[in-house]
Amino acid sequence: DQQVKQNSPSLSVQEGRISILNCDYTNSMFDYFLWYKKYPAEGPTFLISISSIKDKNEDGRFTVFLNKSAKHLSLHIVPSQPGDSAVYFCAAPSNFGNEKLTFGTGTRLTIIP
Amino acid sequence: DSGVTQTPKHLITATGQRVTLRCSPRSGDLSVYWYQQSLDQGLQFLIQYYNGEERAKGNILERFSAQQFPDLHSELNLSSLELGDSALYFCASSASGGPSVQYFGPGTRLLVL
């Protein structure tokens, strides 16, 4: 049972435009979410997180939105840059505290110059 | 640079062999996590150690074991290796207590021939 889902395996966006990556979850106990970016042959790099007490968190070009009723979160990147081309994972820690991260399957973002 | 180091970067070995992967967490982080990323499985949690003690376990095979030493570095031991164990193995670390970000190392790419 996949508790964190990223239904779009890939996304192509023109440079300068907005990239929107989506993530759905099924476990209503999740109360903290993270987005990671991953380049080939490198470890995931933390981008931005959001707690369930918020519905939005912003850090520079990156904004994460959380819709608890829909069990949906999204990552917006504005403006998109060529260096943003990577695989993006959403993740949630299980239950209470900071134990295992459950990852989505990832979305490969390609920014077209 | 996340501050998490992993050695070796690459490892090629034969079926039936045993290997040890090493991880040094970020300075001050007490928790260490191991994840496996294979082609068809995404990022899967294996095991977590907190200040030397096992804290949480995922779908880790009995042929695999780990430990965290007093200096907080961790080792993941993989034995009786099979072709299907070929994967990227990532270590992550986090600060103690509460939901917080896990920072990932660059990974060890294991190839079992």
Short mmCIF file of C-alpha atoms in Angstrom, two decimals:
data_model
loop_
_atom_site.label_atom_id
_atom_site.label_comp_id
_atom_site.label_asym_id
_atom_site.label_seq_id
_atom_site.Cartn_x
_atom_site.Cartn_y
_atom_site.Cartn_z
CA ASP A 1 0.00 0.00 0.00
CA GLN A 2 1.65 3.18 -1.20
CA GLN A 3 0.92 5.84 1.38
CA VAL A 4 2.58 8.67 -0.53
CA LYS A 5 1.87 8.94 -4.24
CA GLN A 6 3.25 11.06 -7.02
CA ASN A 7 1.11 10.26 -10.00
CA SER A 8 3.12 12.16 -12.59
CA PRO A 9 6.39 10.38 -13.34
CA SER A 10 7.60 13.26 -15.48
CA LEU A 11 6.96 16.93 -16.19
CA SER A 12 8.46 19.33 -18.74
CA VAL A 13 8.28 23.07 -18.21
CA GLN A 14 9.61 26.05 -20.14
CA GLU A 15 12.35 28.03 -18.42
CA GLY A 16 10.90 31.01 -16.56
CA ARG A 17 7.46 29.44 -16.17
CA ILE A 18 5.93 27.87 -13.07
CA SER A 19 6.56 24.20 -12.27
CA ILE A 20 3.89 22.47 -10.18
CA LEU A 21 4.63 19.07 -8.72
CA ASN A 22 1.88 17.16 -6.96
CA CYS A 23 1.77 14.61 -4.18
CA ASP A 24 -1.13 12.74 -2.56
CA TYR A 25 -1.10 10.81 0.68
CA THR A 26 -3.47 8.35 2.28
CA ASN A 27 -2.32 8.25 5.90
CA SER A 28 -4.19 10.93 7.85
CA MET A 29 -1.65 10.52 10.68
CA PHE A 30 1.02 12.22 8.60
CA ASP A 31 1.54 15.69 10.02
CA TYR A 32 4.79 16.82 8.45
CA PHE A 33 5.89 16.70 4.85
CA LEU A 34 9.15 17.28 3.04
CA TRP A 35 10.23 17.77 -0.54
CA TYR A 36 13.58 16.53 -1.74
CA LYS A 37 15.38 17.08 -5.01
CA LYS A 38 17.66 14.43 -6.44
CA TYR A 39 20.23 14.54 -9.20
CA PRO A 40 21.48 11.27 -10.74
CA ALA A 41 24.11 9.46 -8.65
CA GLU A 42 23.68 11.90 -5.75
CA GLY A 43 21.80 11.75 -2.49
CA PRO A 44 18.44 13.51 -2.08
CA THR A 45 18.77 17.17 -1.12
CA PHE A 46 16.22 18.73 1.20
CA LEU A 47 14.23 21.56 -0.38
CA ILE A 48 11.35 22.63 1.81
CA SER A 49 8.99 21.23 4.43
CA ILE A 50 5.56 21.97 5.82
CA SER A 51 3.81 21.13 9.05
CA SER A 52 0.13 20.21 9.05
CA ILE A 53 -0.67 23.27 11.14
CA LYS A 54 0.12 25.38 8.06
CA ASP A 55 -1.31 25.36 4.57
CA LYS A 56 1.57 27.14 2.90
CA ASN A 57 5.31 27.51 3.32
CA GLU A 58 7.55 29.60 1.13
CA ASP A 59 11.31 29.68 0.65
CA GLY A 60 12.58 31.79 -2.20
CA ARG A 61 11.39 30.33 -5.49
CA PHE A 62 9.87 27.31 -3.76
CA THR A 63 6.41 27.21 -2.18
CA VAL A 64 4.67 24.17 -0.78
CA PHE A 65 0.90 24.07 -0.37
CA LEU A 66 -0.93 21.60 1.84
CA ASN A 67 -4.61 20.72 1.52
CA LYS A 68 -5.35 18.45 4.47
CA SER A 69 -8.95 17.75 3.56
CA ALA A 70 -7.87 16.52 0.14
CA LYS A 71 -4.70 14.87 1.51
CA HIS A 72 -2.77 16.66 -1.19
CA LEU A 73 0.34 18.77 -1.33
CA SER A 74 2.04 20.56 -4.15
CA LEU A 75 5.41 22.17 -4.76
CA HIS A 76 5.53 25.31 -6.88
CA ILE A 77 8.78 26.51 -8.39
CA VAL A 78 8.71 30.04 -9.81
CA PRO A 79 10.46 30.92 -12.01
CA SER A 80 11.76 27.57 -13.19
CA GLN A 81 15.46 27.43 -14.03
CA PRO A 82 17.52 24.85 -15.96
CA GLY A 83 19.25 23.81 -12.73
CA ASP A 84 15.87 22.72 -11.38
CA SER A 85 15.91 19.73 -13.74
CA ALA A 86 16.01 16.76 -11.35
CA VAL A 87 13.79 14.16 -9.74
CA TYR A 88 11.59 15.52 -6.97
CA PHE A 89 10.32 13.38 -4.11
CA CYS A 90 7.73 14.19 -1.52
CA ALA A 91 8.12 12.37 1.77
CA ALA A 92 6.46 12.04 5.15
CA PRO A 93 7.80 10.73 8.45
CA SER A 94 5.79 7.89 9.93
CA ASN A 95 3.63 8.29 12.99
CA PHE A 96 5.11 10.35 15.75
CA GLY A 97 8.56 11.81 15.87
CA ASN A 98 11.10 11.47 13.15
CA GLU A 99 11.43 7.89 12.15
CA LYS A 100 11.30 6.42 8.72
CA LEU A 101 10.50 8.63 5.78
CA THR A 102 7.96 7.25 3.36
CA PHE A 103 8.81 8.55 -0.09
CA GLY A 104 6.70 9.02 -3.15
CA THR A 105 7.94 7.49 -6.38
CA GLY A 106 9.25 10.80 -7.65
CA THR A 107 8.56 13.17 -10.54
CA ARG A 108 11.29 13.88 -13.08
CA LEU A 109 11.20 17.60 -13.86
CA THR A 110 12.81 18.81 -17.07
CA ILE A 111 13.22 22.53 -17.63
CA ILE A 112 13.35 23.42 -21.30
CA PRO A 113 15.63 26.40 -22.07
CA ASP B 1 27.31 19.33 0.85
CA SER B 2 24.92 17.85 3.42
CA GLY B 3 27.63 17.06 5.95
CA VAL B 4 26.84 13.34 5.81
CA THR B 5 29.66 11.22 4.42
CA GLN B 6 29.48 7.71 3.04
CA THR B 7 32.20 5.32 1.98
CA PRO B 8 32.87 3.71 -0.37
CA LYS B 9 31.20 5.54 -3.23
CA HIS B 10 31.17 2.46 -5.44
CA LEU B 11 31.42 -1.21 -4.62
CA ILE B 12 31.53 -4.16 -7.01
CA THR B 13 31.40 -7.63 -5.59
CA ALA B 14 30.23 -11.14 -6.34
CA THR B 15 27.20 -13.10 -5.21
CA GLY B 16 27.61 -14.73 -1.83
CA GLN B 17 30.05 -12.13 -0.59
CA ARG B 18 29.75 -9.75 2.37
CA VAL B 19 30.30 -5.99 2.31
CA THR B 20 30.26 -3.16 4.84
CA LEU B 21 29.02 0.32 4.05
CA ARG B 22 30.04 3.17 6.30
CA CYS B 23 28.29 6.41 7.21
CA SER B 24 29.31 9.42 9.27
CA PRO B 25 26.40 11.66 10.28
CA ARG B 26 26.38 15.45 10.42
CA SER B 27 28.10 16.86 13.47
CA GLY B 28 25.70 16.74 16.39
CA ASP B 29 23.09 14.49 14.77
CA LEU B 30 22.20 11.49 16.90
CA SER B 31 19.92 9.68 14.46
CA VAL B 32 21.18 7.71 11.48
CA TYR B 33 18.93 6.15 8.85
CA TRP B 34 19.66 3.73 6.04
CA TYR B 35 17.68 3.67 2.81
CA GLN B 36 17.90 1.53 -0.29
CA GLN B 37 17.08 2.77 -3.76
CA SER B 38 16.76 0.11 -6.41
CA LEU B 39 15.53 0.64 -9.94
CA ASP B 40 12.02 -0.63 -9.41
CA GLN B 41 11.46 0.12 -5.73
CA GLY B 42 12.16 3.80 -5.18
CA LEU B 43 13.62 4.90 -1.84
CA GLN B 44 12.91 2.33 0.84
CA PHE B 45 13.65 2.72 4.53
CA LEU B 46 15.82 -0.01 6.02
CA ILE B 47 16.69 0.87 9.60
CA GLN B 48 17.21 3.74 12.05
CA TYR B 49 19.63 4.09 14.93
CA TYR B 50 19.44 6.75 17.60
CA ASN B 51 22.44 7.37 19.83
CA GLY B 52 23.69 3.83 19.43
CA GLU B 53 20.40 1.99 19.74
CA GLU B 54 18.11 0.59 17.10
CA ARG B 55 15.02 2.81 16.93
CA ALA B 56 12.98 1.68 13.94
CA LYS B 57 13.12 -1.07 11.37
CA GLY B 58 11.74 -1.24 7.85
CA ASN B 59 11.77 -4.06 5.34
CA ILE B 60 15.37 -4.94 6.06
CA LEU B 61 16.41 -8.44 5.06
CA GLU B 62 17.77 -10.80 7.71
CA ARG B 63 21.00 -10.96 5.67
CA PHE B 64 21.45 -7.25 6.39
CA SER B 65 22.44 -5.76 9.71
CA ALA B 66 23.56 -2.41 11.00
CA GLN B 67 25.03 -0.78 14.04
CA GLN B 68 25.85 2.67 15.34
CA PHE B 69 29.07 3.15 17.24
CA PRO B 70 29.83 5.42 20.23
CA ASP B 71 31.26 8.06 17.91
CA LEU B 72 27.85 7.93 16.13
CA HIS B 73 29.11 6.63 12.81
CA SER B 74 27.13 3.73 11.45
CA GLU B 75 27.84 0.66 9.38
CA LEU B 76 25.47 -1.37 7.24
CA ASN B 77 26.55 -4.96 6.73
CA LEU B 78 25.19 -6.88 3.76
CA SER B 79 25.95 -10.60 3.61
CA SER B 80 25.27 -13.55 1.29
CA LEU B 81 24.80 -10.99 -1.43
CA GLU B 82 22.42 -11.66 -4.29
CA LEU B 83 22.09 -10.00 -7.68
CA GLY B 84 18.95 -8.26 -6.47
CA ASP B 85 20.88 -6.46 -3.75
CA SER B 86 22.45 -4.24 -6.39
CA ALA B 87 21.21 -0.76 -5.54
CA LEU B 88 22.10 2.64 -4.20
CA TYR B 89 22.35 2.70 -0.42
CA PHE B 90 21.86 6.04 1.27
CA CYS B 91 22.55 7.09 4.80
CA ALA B 92 20.77 10.08 6.34
CA SER B 93 21.04 11.81 9.67
CA SER B 94 18.87 14.14 11.68
CA ALA B 95 18.89 16.06 14.92
CA SER B 96 17.26 14.45 17.93
CA GLY B 97 13.60 14.61 18.78
CA GLY B 98 10.50 15.76 16.97
CA PRO B 99 9.89 16.03 13.25
CA SER B 100 12.97 17.35 11.56
CA VAL B 101 14.75 17.18 8.26
CA GLN B 102 16.82 14.16 7.34
CA TYR B 103 20.00 15.04 5.49
CA PHE B 104 21.29 12.49 3.03
CA GLY B 105 24.78 11.40 2.14
CA PRO B 106 25.93 10.89 -1.45
CA GLY B 107 25.22 7.17 -1.34
CA THR B 108 27.11 3.96 -2.05
CA ARG B 109 26.40 2.27 -5.35
CA LEU B 110 26.60 -1.50 -4.89
CA LEU B 111 26.85 -3.79 -7.88
CA VAL B 112 26.63 -7.52 -7.28
CA LEU B 113 27.83 -9.63 -10.19
#
